[in-house]
DNA sequence: CTCTAATCGAGACGGTACGTCGCGTCTTACG
DNA sequence: CGTAAGACGCGACGTACCGTCTCGATTAGAG
């Protein structure tokens, strides 16, 4: 176990080379995801596209999925951070619009992730972070366990976005925001009313 | 000249041996799914567990996923058939209860599928069949495209069931049915009212 | 062991169907040999070409090679029978010519066999039959064991014929006969002079 | 994209591991050939015997036959190199003796190859190399095309050696050399006299 | 001319080996 | 003398062909 591959200190990843390498890897994976689904991409391809040695990949990520997790975690973190800064239980409508606008602004990135086989990873990461956030503000509803609410919102969000970004003919942001508000957010957020 | 693997006539699967073999395969996969997730199961294991030759597997399914699809399609078909026979737009509550009871009655099977890595397949199959059913009864809402409604209900259903069946301490059927009704079904089904 | 396949009575193969089937198999193999080497021909192809069922093949031959052996044995038997009827130690020249003429008369057949991967089988069969014939007329030379003589003549014959029939531009029968006499037959047959 | 199996640079096989691996493969095949014929040996066995991974085999040889060719080519090359250094058209007798002694000195190796199913490969390789050598010294006889001479000598050589090394009771080298000279070499080499 | 038994056709099946692919580890040659 | 290049072991995949095994359907040829 715990092979002998030389791994950079993950914690103190301050080394400029390390930063550069990891950034290359992320970019490479995202680039490849635009041409075919995640499972069909090999580590060798990622390394080649990133312009780094095959072995070097493993110095930064134990597995292919780990790199994707990295990307997903980062994007989800930024998304949720943004949402938290604008979120207001009283104003679900604005929050919905904010989310949709945020995603629309980075359409290419999210489109790539959601249609390239990373949807599952994003959803799981979404749930994970949401749970952590929810731990602080314990607002348990009567009929709806907080965990279920999170799962439903997270999966609903991912599904809706995936559908949206997968459409041939673009759909207006506010229409999607309306769907999001009425079919996904409200039913769960309003649960406390009961 | 007659290359490739000899595949039984999938359409005319009247041969007793073929029926037996396929049944064995389904059972074998379900059995194995109880011990570990789908991706960690090899075709060789399935064949061995089913008591059939490795090659024979491919005479019935081009890939491991195809067998799972088969099972998922069958279960989803039966589930939806059952639901359609009891469904009533006016009475969402009873439908919710019916669904939850149906799943609870086959707890082992659904638990295996939902927690064994087949959730995605089930969800996709759910969506596929739902779309086909929906084609007939075109009731498009104003703000909610039918397709989105289907996707949200399907994914919500799967997520909720997966959470339910994954709980350590059993949760009452009617509690889950309530969640299902209020957080998943109603928001979408009521859309036509608007 | 000794499986349960129903096999026609090999000894009393008087049944019209059996005779027909076997003849079809021989013809089919020879036909296929004209398009590609023996090892690349499958039993299924032979059966299909012969217009008989796959299983039926095994009712007549335990293996693919067995069918080829059959053909080779038959041709070698006829060739040697013919040679024996004209052979004369004193007149090696005429014998050589006789052999070459015999083969030239059935150019297609021998060409197929010799260039289709059956050369080895023919050679072995040639040796086998020759040994049996030689058992009767024991004429052992001093320096050359009869067995070696047979092997050298047989392999030399096959090699020369294979070369001959594989040439693009046809070569006159008498030229080949001369080579056969001087390079293959004489050196061995004359051995008794010593 | 970089598909296929990764093959070591055949030309620049300077890597110590590559050299080691290939040597292991040769030794493994020769070892196995002593117990059963070539066709009955599987690549998996060769790899296992050589102590290398199954896949690694294909990184060095596209097919099982290719490994045998390698060995055959090497041995034939060395044999012919040795013969050329001692060969003299005027002294066929000594050349014959030289050949027989050379083979006798490596009795085990040649015995393995000739009786293990590699005779055909050796013969073909013998012919191939001989042709290349003969291209330089164009001495075409009147009645005997050079190519035929080569084929007959090569096949005769292989057959005689195979018979010799296959005998239960050992046969003196000079006796074999005599046969070789009188029945195989002389008839062809003397052809130019005519 | 019939009837009985042998032969045949079809094809599902178990099995063995093949060659491919990708992963993750380990070694080595090279700068 | 450290590091990228890449050889290697591993294990699963899917293909190809083999030879066996049911079944019926057909067809000789003997009575």
PDB file of C-alpha atoms in Angstrom, chain A residues 87-96 139-144 149 153 180-194, chain B residues 182-183 187:
ATOM      1  CA  UNK A  87     -29.757  33.989  -0.636  1.00  0.00           C
ATOM      2  CA  UNK A  88     -32.790  34.963   1.313  1.00  0.00           C
ATOM      3  CA  UNK A  89     -35.509  32.578   2.403  1.00  0.00           C
ATOM      4  CA  UNK A  90     -38.010  35.347   1.978  1.00  0.00           C
ATOM      5  CA  UNK A  91     -37.037  35.934  -1.565  1.00  0.00           C
ATOM      6  CA  UNK A  92     -36.769  32.636  -3.349  1.00  0.00           C
ATOM      7  CA  UNK A  93     -37.453  34.228  -6.666  1.00  0.00           C
ATOM      8  CA  UNK A  94     -34.349  36.374  -6.681  1.00  0.00           C
ATOM      9  CA  UNK A  95     -32.203  33.505  -5.525  1.00  0.00           C
ATOM     10  CA  UNK A  96     -33.433  31.386  -8.407  1.00  0.00           C
ATOM     11  CA  UNK A 139     -33.813  24.590  10.408  1.00  0.00           C
ATOM     12  CA  UNK A 140     -35.544  21.226  10.452  1.00  0.00           C
ATOM     13  CA  UNK A 141     -39.033  21.097   9.080  1.00  0.00           C
ATOM     14  CA  UNK A 142     -41.777  18.954  10.414  1.00  0.00           C
ATOM     15  CA  UNK A 143     -42.534  16.657   7.549  1.00  0.00           C
ATOM     16  CA  UNK A 144     -39.326  17.105   5.598  1.00  0.00           C
ATOM     17  CA  UNK A 149     -34.602  18.627   1.270  1.00  0.00           C
ATOM     18  CA  UNK A 153     -32.871  20.549  -4.240  1.00  0.00           C
ATOM     19  CA  UNK A 180     -36.506  26.440 -10.592  1.00  0.00           C
ATOM     20  CA  UNK A 181     -38.394  28.520  -8.100  1.00  0.00           C
ATOM     21  CA  UNK A 182     -41.776  26.883  -8.445  1.00  0.00           C
ATOM     22  CA  UNK A 183     -40.830  23.250  -9.024  1.00  0.00           C
ATOM     23  CA  UNK A 184     -37.674  22.871  -7.011  1.00  0.00           C
ATOM     24  CA  UNK A 185     -36.918  25.535  -4.462  1.00  0.00           C
ATOM     25  CA  UNK A 186     -40.278  26.594  -3.127  1.00  0.00           C
ATOM     26  CA  UNK A 187     -41.670  23.158  -2.326  1.00  0.00           C
ATOM     27  CA  UNK A 188     -38.700  22.516  -0.117  1.00  0.00           C
ATOM     28  CA  UNK A 189     -37.958  25.916   1.318  1.00  0.00           C
ATOM     29  CA  UNK A 190     -41.606  26.513   2.127  1.00  0.00           C
ATOM     30  CA  UNK A 191     -41.595  23.348   4.149  1.00  0.00           C
ATOM     31  CA  UNK A 192     -40.948  25.308   7.302  1.00  0.00           C
ATOM     32  CA  UNK A 193     -44.325  26.933   6.918  1.00  0.00           C
ATOM     33  CA  UNK A 194     -45.954  23.747   7.900  1.00  0.00           C
TER      34      UNK A 194
ATOM     35  CA  UNK B 182     -45.626  17.631  -1.263  1.00  0.00           C
ATOM     36  CA  UNK B 183     -42.065  17.966  -2.458  1.00  0.00           C
ATOM     37  CA  UNK B 187     -45.295  21.012  -7.544  1.00  0.00           C
TER      38      UNK B 187
END
